[in-house]
Amino acid sequence: MDTRRILRRPRTAAALFAAAALLVSACSSGSASGSSSSAAHAGLAALPRATPSALAPYYAQRLSWRSCGVPGFECATLKAPLDYADPGRGDVRLAVARKKATGPGERLGSLLVNPGGPGGSAIGYLQAYAGIGYPEEVRAQYDMVAIDPRGVARSEPVECLDGPDMDAYTQTDTTPDDAGEVDELVGEYKKFAEGCGADAPKLLRHVSTVEAARDMDILREALGDEKLTYVGASYGTFLGATYAGLFPERAGRLVLDGALDPSLPARRLNLDQTAGFETAFRAFAKDCVRQPDCPLGGPATTPEQAGRTLTAFFEKLDARPIPTGDIDGRRLGESLATMGVLAGMYDEASWTQVREALTSAMRHNDGAGLLMLSDAYYEREAGGEYSNLMFANAAVNCLDLPPDFDDPDRVRESLPAFEKASPVFGKSLAWASLNCAYWPVAPTGEPHRIEAKGAAPIVVVGTTRDPATPYRWARALSGQLSSGRLLTYVGDGHTAYGRGSECIDSTINAFLLRGTPPTDGKRCS
């Protein structure tokens, strides 16, 4: 139900899509309705180069590596101040993992990776994919390193709801038809927020992207690296760009893949992303109707017609959910079905699975396939428990920027624009943007530009038909960054590195291994 996250790329080469990170609202929300607000043009100021004396003990840390149960990987714990403005208030303990460079050849230092989210476990991504699936030549010369950001996974995770309550949350109708259904949705958002506030009242005020970026600088020093080398995907691009803005002279070889535009207010971000999912659905529909088993129509069916067919099916599920065979008795209603389809839009490799799941649901009254896609997105375990992904996702989003909408009336006013952006998904994604309105902690961030003046070249990667981080965001971020180099992948899917384009992969590898950035504007397909 809650779609405030950007799904990251697969953890493993065989995965159809990642087990999670934000859909709509990007990593943000802001109260402004246009891009002309003064906040949107404010710049992120660099921090002083000298380390404040109060932070010196943190920067003097040396990591104590130990086995962490996964062959080839080591783990450690890094301390950071809970509150950078008042380091005496206590610490947060952050989990770090690495896989040492395999050699032979020159060791280039550490390569920090982040898969996105916010809320995605960087350590999980490292151990399941990056540490074993990144190009061999990259892994040979870099120690592959990950840190779970504060509040995420192994780093003092925020918890909000138990499994049964999360099941209820994810099944709540996000296309309310009357006042009673609106009240039910608002009640679930309030319950979610109250749970997060009760679990981590102090930490919840200190899980911002700026604080996570400052934690990465302490880690850089603890690793013994003069500059940070980093590959961030999706929300990870915002984290990496924030690091560059705060510490431009310490930004080394940074790759930002599936970029966000930090200067946009929420309404523009949300509408852009809603339109991105409509673009992805149209590409999926064109492929689907060419297949003999497509339940959305035949070869002559237009994407608009296919969309109307899917919308009618969602409305049918809203009135009467269908069986799934789930051991906990969950049936497939509109919210879970919508999430299952949206999850499959991140990667064209998943289109076959989405088509088959829709066929089972629409023709055979079997919702198991779409439920599986939805569960994977939410990181629901087989036993009914959830990872902390969705909790951390909301915690970071709601702190980074003001809420998208203040109350249900503001959502209703925006519905025409959202439904124009996506006739299929617009209504659901608009209502999903209401959750931060009830957050127990006031936001600390605003939309802003990131220029990172003085930083080394930064590679910004954009995919032309990316559903979650529209291509225009990559163009915008590369234009803001004083040393940005735009690398374009002409194709479908969310993010580009490691997804099959030899042109993209070789260009990024050359940058990571030899420091050779691409020509600004280079295009690959």
Coordinates of C-alpha atoms in Angstrom, one line a residue:
M1 CA 0.0 0.0 0.0
D2 CA 2.7 2.5 1.0
T3 CA 4.5 3.3 -2.2
R4 CA 6.8 6.0 -0.9
R5 CA 10.0 4.4 -2.1
I6 CA 12.2 3.8 -5.1
L7 CA 12.8 0.2 -5.9
R8 CA 16.4 -0.6 -6.4
R9 CA 17.9 -2.9 -9.0
P10 CA 18.2 -6.7 -8.4
R11 CA 20.3 -8.1 -5.6
T12 CA 21.3 -11.0 -7.7
A13 CA 21.6 -11.4 -11.4
A14 CA 18.8 -13.9 -11.5
A15 CA 16.4 -11.7 -9.5
L16 CA 13.5 -10.1 -11.5
F17 CA 13.6 -7.1 -9.4
A18 CA 14.9 -6.0 -6.1
A19 CA 13.3 -7.0 -2.9
A20 CA 12.7 -3.4 -2.3
A21 CA 13.2 0.3 -1.9
L22 CA 10.5 3.6 -2.5
L23 CA 8.0 3.9 -5.3
V24 CA 6.2 7.1 -5.5
S25 CA 7.2 10.4 -3.8
A26 CA 10.7 9.6 -4.7
C27 CA 12.8 10.1 -1.7
S28 CA 11.0 13.2 -0.9
S29 CA 8.0 15.2 -0.3
G30 CA 7.7 18.9 -0.2
S31 CA 4.8 21.3 0.3
A32 CA 5.5 23.5 -2.7
S33 CA 3.5 22.9 -5.8
G34 CA 6.0 24.1 -8.4
S35 CA 9.7 24.3 -9.1
S36 CA 9.9 28.1 -8.7
S37 CA 10.0 28.1 -4.9
S38 CA 13.0 29.7 -3.3
A39 CA 13.7 26.5 -1.4
A40 CA 14.0 24.6 -4.6
H41 CA 16.8 26.9 -5.7
A42 CA 18.8 26.9 -2.4
G43 CA 22.1 25.1 -2.6
L44 CA 23.5 22.5 -0.3
A45 CA 26.5 24.1 1.4
A46 CA 29.8 22.3 1.8
L47 CA 31.0 21.7 5.4
P48 CA 34.3 23.1 6.6
R49 CA 37.3 21.1 5.6
A50 CA 38.6 20.9 9.1
T51 CA 37.1 18.2 11.4
P52 CA 35.4 19.8 14.4
S53 CA 37.1 18.8 17.7
A54 CA 33.9 17.3 19.0
L55 CA 33.9 14.8 16.1
A56 CA 37.6 14.0 16.3
P57 CA 37.1 10.8 18.3
Y58 CA 34.8 9.4 15.7
Y59 CA 37.2 10.2 12.9
A60 CA 40.0 8.5 14.9
Q61 CA 38.2 5.1 14.9
R62 CA 39.8 2.0 13.4
L63 CA 37.5 -0.8 12.5
S64 CA 37.8 -4.2 14.1
W65 CA 36.9 -6.7 11.4
R66 CA 35.4 -10.1 12.2
S67 CA 33.7 -13.0 10.4
C68 CA 30.0 -12.4 9.8
G69 CA 28.8 -15.8 8.7
V70 CA 29.0 -15.2 4.9
P71 CA 32.1 -16.8 3.4
G72 CA 34.5 -14.1 2.0
F73 CA 33.0 -11.2 3.9
E74 CA 34.0 -9.4 7.1
C75 CA 31.9 -7.2 9.3
A76 CA 32.6 -4.4 11.7
T77 CA 30.8 -1.7 13.7
L78 CA 31.2 2.0 13.3
K79 CA 30.2 4.6 15.8
A80 CA 28.7 8.0 14.7
P81 CA 27.1 10.7 16.8
L82 CA 23.3 10.5 17.1
D83 CA 23.2 14.3 16.6
Y84 CA 25.9 16.0 14.7
A85 CA 24.9 19.3 16.2
D86 CA 25.4 18.0 19.7
P87 CA 27.7 14.9 19.6
G88 CA 27.6 14.6 23.4
R89 CA 24.0 13.3 23.2
G90 CA 25.2 9.7 22.4
D91 CA 26.1 7.4 19.5
V92 CA 24.5 5.3 16.9
R93 CA 26.2 2.0 16.0
L94 CA 26.4 1.4 12.3
A95 CA 27.0 -2.0 10.7
V96 CA 29.7 -2.2 8.0
A97 CA 30.7 -5.1 5.8
R98 CA 33.5 -5.7 3.2
K99 CA 34.9 -8.2 0.8
K100 CA 38.6 -7.5 0.3
A101 CA 40.0 -7.0 -3.1
T102 CA 40.7 -10.3 -4.8
G103 CA 43.7 -9.2 -6.9
P104 CA 46.0 -9.5 -8.7
G105 CA 47.0 -5.9 -9.6
E106 CA 47.0 -2.6 -7.9
R107 CA 44.6 -2.1 -5.0
L108 CA 42.6 1.1 -5.5
G109 CA 41.1 1.4 -2.1
S110 CA 37.5 0.9 -1.0
L111 CA 34.4 1.0 -3.2
L112 CA 31.3 1.8 -1.2
V113 CA 27.9 0.7 -2.6
N114 CA 24.4 1.5 -1.8
P115 CA 21.3 0.0 -3.6
G116 CA 18.8 2.6 -2.9
G117 CA 15.6 2.8 -0.9
P118 CA 15.8 4.7 1.3
G119 CA 15.8 1.7 3.6
G120 CA 17.5 -0.8 1.4
S121 CA 20.2 -2.9 3.2
A122 CA 23.5 -2.0 1.6
I123 CA 25.1 -5.0 3.4
G124 CA 22.5 -7.3 2.0
Y125 CA 23.1 -5.9 -1.4
L126 CA 26.9 -6.3 -1.0
Q127 CA 26.7 -9.9 0.1
A128 CA 24.1 -11.1 -2.3
Y129 CA 25.1 -9.2 -5.4
A130 CA 27.8 -6.5 -5.5
G131 CA 30.5 -8.4 -3.7
I132 CA 30.1 -11.4 -6.0
G133 CA 28.4 -10.0 -9.1
Y134 CA 30.2 -6.7 -9.9
P135 CA 32.7 -7.0 -12.7
E136 CA 35.6 -9.2 -11.8
E137 CA 38.2 -6.5 -12.6
V138 CA 36.5 -4.1 -10.3
R139 CA 36.3 -6.6 -7.4
A140 CA 40.0 -7.4 -8.0
Q141 CA 41.2 -3.9 -7.4
Y142 CA 38.7 -2.6 -4.8
D143 CA 37.7 -3.7 -1.3
M144 CA 33.9 -3.9 -1.8
V145 CA 32.3 -2.1 1.2
A146 CA 28.8 -1.4 2.4
I147 CA 27.3 0.4 5.4
D148 CA 23.7 0.1 6.4
P149 CA 22.5 3.7 7.0
R150 CA 21.3 4.7 10.4
G151 CA 17.8 3.1 11.1
V152 CA 18.3 0.5 8.4
A153 CA 18.6 -3.3 8.6
R154 CA 21.6 -4.0 10.9
S155 CA 22.2 -0.3 12.0
E156 CA 19.7 0.2 14.9
P157 CA 16.7 -0.5 12.7
V158 CA 13.5 1.4 13.1
E159 CA 10.5 -0.9 13.7
C160 CA 6.9 0.2 13.4
L161 CA 4.4 -2.6 13.0
D162 CA 4.4 -6.3 13.6
G163 CA 3.6 -8.8 10.8
P164 CA -0.2 -9.0 11.2
D165 CA -0.5 -5.2 11.4
M166 CA 1.7 -4.7 8.3
D167 CA -0.5 -7.2 6.5
A168 CA -3.5 -5.0 7.3
Y169 CA -1.5 -1.9 6.3
T170 CA -0.5 -3.2 2.9
Q171 CA -4.1 -4.4 2.2
T172 CA -5.8 -1.1 3.0
D173 CA -7.6 0.5 0.0
T174 CA -5.5 3.3 -1.5
T175 CA -8.2 4.3 -3.9
P176 CA -10.9 5.3 -1.3
D177 CA -14.4 5.7 -2.7
D178 CA -16.1 7.4 0.2
A179 CA -15.4 9.1 3.5
G180 CA -15.4 5.9 5.4
E181 CA -12.6 4.4 3.3
V182 CA -10.6 7.7 3.5
D183 CA -10.9 7.5 7.3
E184 CA -9.7 3.9 7.2
L185 CA -6.7 4.8 5.1
V186 CA -5.8 7.8 7.4
G187 CA -6.2 5.6 10.4
E188 CA -3.6 3.1 9.0
Y189 CA -1.2 5.9 8.3
K190 CA -1.6 7.2 11.8
K191 CA -1.1 3.8 13.3
F192 CA 2.1 3.2 11.2
A193 CA 3.5 6.6 12.3
E194 CA 2.6 6.1 15.9
G195 CA 4.4 2.7 15.9
C196 CA 7.5 4.2 14.5
G197 CA 7.5 7.0 17.0
A198 CA 7.0 4.6 19.9
D199 CA 9.9 2.4 18.8
A200 CA 12.6 5.0 18.2
P201 CA 11.6 8.4 19.5
K202 CA 15.2 9.7 19.6
L203 CA 16.7 8.0 16.5
L204 CA 13.6 9.0 14.4
R205 CA 14.8 12.6 14.5
H206 CA 18.3 11.7 13.2
V207 CA 17.9 9.4 10.1
S208 CA 18.2 12.1 7.5
T209 CA 20.1 11.7 4.3
V210 CA 22.5 14.5 5.3
E211 CA 23.3 12.6 8.5
A212 CA 23.8 9.3 6.6
A213 CA 26.2 11.1 4.2
R214 CA 28.2 12.4 7.2
D215 CA 28.4 8.9 8.5
M216 CA 29.9 7.8 5.2
D217 CA 32.7 10.4 5.7
I218 CA 33.6 8.9 9.1
L219 CA 33.6 5.5 7.4
R220 CA 35.9 6.8 4.6
E221 CA 38.4 7.9 7.2
A222 CA 38.1 4.7 9.2
L223 CA 38.9 2.7 6.0
G224 CA 42.0 4.8 5.4
D225 CA 40.8 6.3 2.1
E226 CA 41.7 9.9 1.2
K227 CA 38.6 10.1 -1.0
L228 CA 35.3 8.3 -1.3
T229 CA 34.7 6.0 -4.2
Y230 CA 31.1 5.1 -4.5
V231 CA 28.4 3.6 -6.7
G232 CA 24.8 4.5 -5.6
A233 CA 21.6 3.4 -7.3
S234 CA 18.2 5.1 -7.2
Y235 CA 17.9 6.8 -3.8
G236 CA 21.6 6.0 -3.4
T237 CA 22.2 8.7 -6.0
F238 CA 20.7 11.3 -3.6
L239 CA 22.9 9.9 -0.8
G240 CA 26.0 10.1 -3.0
A241 CA 25.2 13.5 -4.4
T242 CA 24.6 14.8 -0.8
Y243 CA 28.0 13.5 0.2
A244 CA 29.6 15.3 -2.7
G245 CA 27.8 18.5 -1.8
L246 CA 29.0 18.3 1.8
F247 CA 32.5 17.1 1.1
P248 CA 33.4 18.1 -2.5
E249 CA 37.1 17.8 -1.9
R250 CA 36.8 14.3 -0.6
A251 CA 34.5 13.0 -3.4
G252 CA 36.5 10.6 -5.5
R253 CA 35.1 8.5 -8.3
L254 CA 31.3 8.7 -7.8
V255 CA 28.8 6.9 -10.0
L256 CA 25.1 7.9 -9.5
D257 CA 22.9 5.5 -11.4
G258 CA 19.1 6.2 -11.7
A259 CA 19.4 9.7 -10.4
L260 CA 17.1 11.8 -8.4
D261 CA 16.7 15.6 -8.8
P262 CA 17.0 17.0 -5.2
S263 CA 15.8 20.5 -6.3
L264 CA 12.2 19.5 -7.1
P265 CA 9.3 20.0 -4.8
A266 CA 7.2 17.0 -4.0
R267 CA 4.3 17.5 -6.3
R268 CA 6.6 17.7 -9.3
L269 CA 8.6 14.7 -8.1
N270 CA 5.4 12.6 -7.6
L271 CA 3.8 13.6 -10.9
D272 CA 7.1 12.9 -12.7
Q273 CA 7.3 9.5 -11.2
T274 CA 3.7 8.7 -11.7
A275 CA 4.1 9.5 -15.4
G276 CA 7.2 7.3 -15.4
F277 CA 5.2 4.3 -14.3
E278 CA 2.7 5.0 -17.0
T279 CA 5.4 5.1 -19.6
A280 CA 6.8 1.8 -18.3
F281 CA 3.3 0.2 -18.3
R282 CA 2.7 1.3 -21.9
A283 CA 6.0 -0.4 -22.9
F284 CA 4.9 -3.5 -21.0
A285 CA 1.4 -3.4 -22.6
K286 CA 2.9 -3.2 -26.1
D287 CA 5.0 -6.3 -25.4
C288 CA 2.1 -8.1 -23.6
V289 CA -0.4 -7.8 -26.4
R290 CA 2.0 -9.4 -28.8
Q291 CA 2.0 -12.6 -26.7
P292 CA -0.7 -15.2 -27.1
D293 CA -1.5 -15.4 -23.4
C294 CA -1.8 -11.7 -22.7
P295 CA -5.0 -11.0 -20.7
L296 CA -5.0 -7.3 -21.6
G297 CA -5.9 -7.8 -25.3
G298 CA -4.6 -8.9 -28.7
P299 CA -2.2 -7.5 -31.3
A300 CA -4.5 -4.7 -32.2
T301 CA -5.0 -3.5 -28.7
T302 CA -3.6 -0.1 -27.9
P303 CA -1.8 0.7 -24.6
E304 CA -4.7 2.9 -23.7
Q305 CA -7.2 0.0 -24.1
A306 CA -4.9 -2.3 -22.2
G307 CA -4.8 0.2 -19.4
R308 CA -8.6 0.5 -19.3
T309 CA -8.8 -3.3 -19.1
L310 CA -6.3 -3.4 -16.2
T311 CA -8.1 -0.6 -14.4
A312 CA -11.4 -2.4 -14.7
F313 CA -9.8 -5.5 -13.2
F314 CA -8.4 -3.5 -10.3
E315 CA -11.9 -2.1 -9.7
K316 CA -13.3 -5.6 -9.7
L317 CA -10.7 -6.6 -7.0
D318 CA -11.7 -3.6 -5.0
A319 CA -15.2 -4.9 -4.7
R320 CA -14.3 -8.6 -4.5
P321 CA -10.8 -9.8 -3.7
I322 CA -9.8 -13.2 -5.1
P323 CA -8.1 -16.2 -3.5
T324 CA -4.3 -16.6 -3.4
G325 CA -3.8 -19.8 -1.5
D326 CA -1.9 -17.8 1.2
I327 CA -1.4 -19.7 4.4
D328 CA -2.5 -16.6 6.4
G329 CA -5.7 -16.3 4.4
R330 CA -4.8 -13.1 2.5
R331 CA -6.8 -12.5 -0.6
L332 CA -5.7 -10.4 -3.6
G333 CA -7.4 -7.0 -3.4
E334 CA -6.8 -3.9 -5.4
S335 CA -3.9 -2.5 -3.3
L336 CA -1.8 -5.7 -3.4
A337 CA -2.6 -6.3 -7.1
T338 CA -1.6 -2.7 -8.0
M339 CA 1.7 -3.1 -6.0
G340 CA 2.4 -6.4 -7.7
V341 CA 2.1 -4.8 -11.2
L342 CA 4.1 -1.7 -10.2
A343 CA 6.9 -3.9 -8.8
G344 CA 7.2 -5.6 -12.1
M345 CA 7.6 -2.4 -14.0
Y346 CA 11.1 -1.8 -12.7
D347 CA 12.8 -4.3 -15.0
E348 CA 11.7 -5.5 -18.4
A349 CA 13.1 -9.0 -17.5
S350 CA 10.1 -9.3 -15.1
W351 CA 7.4 -8.6 -17.8
T352 CA 6.9 -12.3 -18.4
Q353 CA 6.2 -12.9 -14.7
V354 CA 3.8 -10.0 -14.5
R355 CA 1.9 -11.2 -17.6
E356 CA 1.6 -14.7 -16.3
A357 CA 0.5 -13.4 -12.9
L358 CA -2.1 -11.2 -14.5
T359 CA -3.3 -14.2 -16.7
S360 CA -3.7 -16.4 -13.6
A361 CA -5.6 -13.6 -11.7
M362 CA -7.8 -12.3 -14.5
R363 CA -8.6 -15.6 -16.3
H364 CA -8.3 -18.2 -13.5
N365 CA -9.2 -16.3 -10.4
D366 CA -5.8 -17.1 -8.8
G367 CA -4.1 -14.2 -7.2
A368 CA -0.9 -16.1 -6.0
G369 CA 1.4 -14.7 -8.7
L370 CA 0.6 -11.0 -8.0
L371 CA 0.7 -11.6 -4.3
M372 CA 4.2 -13.0 -4.7
L373 CA 5.3 -9.9 -6.6
S374 CA 3.8 -7.6 -4.0
D375 CA 5.4 -9.6 -1.1
A376 CA 8.8 -9.4 -2.7
Y377 CA 8.4 -5.6 -3.0
Y378 CA 7.5 -5.2 0.6
E379 CA 10.1 -7.8 1.8
R380 CA 7.5 -9.9 3.5
E381 CA 9.0 -13.1 4.8
A382 CA 7.4 -16.5 4.3
G383 CA 6.5 -16.6 8.0
G384 CA 4.6 -13.4 7.8
E385 CA 7.2 -11.0 9.2
Y386 CA 8.6 -8.0 7.3
S387 CA 12.1 -6.6 7.0
N388 CA 12.5 -3.1 8.3
L389 CA 12.7 -1.7 4.8
M390 CA 9.3 0.0 4.7
F391 CA 9.8 1.5 8.2
A392 CA 13.2 3.0 7.4
N393 CA 11.9 4.2 4.1
A394 CA 9.2 6.3 5.7
A395 CA 11.5 7.4 8.5
V396 CA 14.0 8.9 6.0
N397 CA 11.5 10.3 3.6
C398 CA 9.4 12.0 6.2
L399 CA 12.4 13.6 7.8
D400 CA 14.1 14.7 4.6
L401 CA 11.3 16.9 3.3
P402 CA 7.9 18.2 4.4
P403 CA 4.8 16.1 3.7
D404 CA 3.4 15.9 0.2
F405 CA -0.1 16.6 1.4
D406 CA -1.4 18.0 4.7
D407 CA -4.8 16.3 4.6
P408 CA -7.1 14.2 2.4
D409 CA -8.6 17.4 0.8
R410 CA -5.3 18.3 -0.7
V411 CA -5.1 14.8 -2.2
R412 CA -8.6 15.1 -3.7
E413 CA -7.6 18.4 -5.3
S414 CA -4.6 16.8 -6.9
L415 CA -6.3 13.7 -8.2
P416 CA -7.0 15.1 -11.7
A417 CA -3.3 15.8 -12.3
F418 CA -2.2 12.4 -11.0
E419 CA -4.8 10.6 -13.1
K420 CA -3.8 12.5 -16.1
A421 CA -0.2 11.5 -15.5
S422 CA -1.2 7.9 -15.2
P423 CA -4.8 6.7 -15.8
V424 CA -3.9 3.3 -14.5
F425 CA -1.9 4.1 -11.3
G426 CA -2.5 7.9 -10.7
K427 CA -5.2 7.6 -8.0
S428 CA -3.5 5.0 -6.0
L429 CA -0.1 6.8 -6.1
A430 CA -1.7 10.1 -5.1
W431 CA -3.3 8.7 -2.0
A432 CA -0.1 6.8 -1.1
S433 CA 1.6 10.2 -0.8
L434 CA -0.4 11.1 2.3
N435 CA 1.4 9.0 4.8
C436 CA 4.0 11.7 6.0
A437 CA 1.2 14.0 6.9
Y438 CA 0.8 12.2 10.2
W439 CA 4.5 11.6 11.0
P440 CA 5.5 12.2 14.7
V441 CA 8.7 14.0 13.9
A442 CA 9.0 17.3 12.1
P443 CA 10.9 17.3 8.8
T444 CA 14.4 18.9 8.8
G445 CA 15.0 19.2 5.0
E446 CA 13.8 21.2 2.0
P447 CA 14.2 20.8 -1.8
H448 CA 17.7 22.1 -2.8
R449 CA 20.2 22.1 -5.5
I450 CA 23.5 20.2 -5.2
E451 CA 26.5 21.7 -7.0
A452 CA 29.5 20.2 -5.2
K453 CA 31.8 22.9 -6.5
G454 CA 35.4 21.6 -6.6
A455 CA 34.5 17.9 -6.8
A456 CA 36.2 15.6 -9.2
P457 CA 34.1 14.4 -12.2
I458 CA 30.9 12.7 -11.1
V459 CA 29.1 10.2 -13.5
V460 CA 25.3 10.6 -13.5
V461 CA 23.5 7.7 -15.3
G462 CA 20.0 8.1 -16.6
T463 CA 17.8 5.5 -18.4
T464 CA 15.4 7.1 -20.9
R465 CA 12.3 5.0 -19.9
D466 CA 13.2 4.5 -16.2
P467 CA 9.8 4.3 -14.4
A468 CA 11.0 5.2 -10.9
T469 CA 13.6 7.9 -11.5
P470 CA 12.6 9.5 -14.8
Y471 CA 15.4 10.4 -17.2
R472 CA 14.8 14.2 -16.8
W473 CA 16.0 13.8 -13.2
A474 CA 19.4 12.5 -14.3
R475 CA 19.7 15.4 -16.8
A476 CA 18.8 17.9 -14.0
L477 CA 21.2 16.5 -11.4
S478 CA 24.1 16.3 -13.9
G479 CA 23.4 19.9 -14.8
Q480 CA 23.4 21.0 -11.1
L481 CA 26.7 19.2 -10.3
S482 CA 29.6 21.5 -11.2
S483 CA 31.5 18.4 -12.4
G484 CA 28.6 16.2 -13.5
R485 CA 29.0 14.0 -16.6
L486 CA 25.7 12.6 -18.0
L487 CA 25.7 9.0 -19.2
T488 CA 22.5 7.9 -21.0
Y489 CA 21.1 4.4 -21.4
V490 CA 18.4 4.4 -24.1
G491 CA 16.1 1.6 -22.9
D492 CA 13.7 0.3 -20.3
G493 CA 14.1 -0.4 -16.6
H494 CA 15.3 1.2 -13.4
T495 CA 19.1 1.9 -13.4
A496 CA 21.6 0.7 -16.0
Y497 CA 24.9 -0.5 -14.6
G498 CA 25.1 -4.3 -14.6
R499 CA 21.9 -4.8 -16.5
G500 CA 23.2 -6.0 -19.8
S501 CA 24.6 -3.0 -21.7
E502 CA 28.2 -3.5 -22.6
C503 CA 28.5 0.2 -23.4
I504 CA 27.3 1.3 -20.0
D505 CA 29.3 -1.3 -18.1
S506 CA 32.6 -0.7 -19.9
T507 CA 32.2 3.1 -19.5
I508 CA 31.6 2.9 -15.8
N509 CA 34.3 0.3 -15.4
A510 CA 36.8 2.6 -17.1
F511 CA 35.9 5.4 -14.7
L512 CA 36.2 3.2 -11.6
L513 CA 39.4 1.5 -12.6
R514 CA 41.3 4.3 -14.5
G515 CA 39.5 7.4 -13.5
T516 CA 38.5 8.1 -17.0
P517 CA 35.0 9.8 -17.0
P518 CA 32.8 9.6 -20.1
T519 CA 32.2 12.6 -22.4
D520 CA 29.3 14.5 -21.0
G521 CA 26.2 13.4 -22.9
K522 CA 27.5 10.0 -24.0
R523 CA 24.6 7.7 -25.0
C524 CA 24.4 3.9 -24.9
S525 CA 21.8 1.4 -25.9

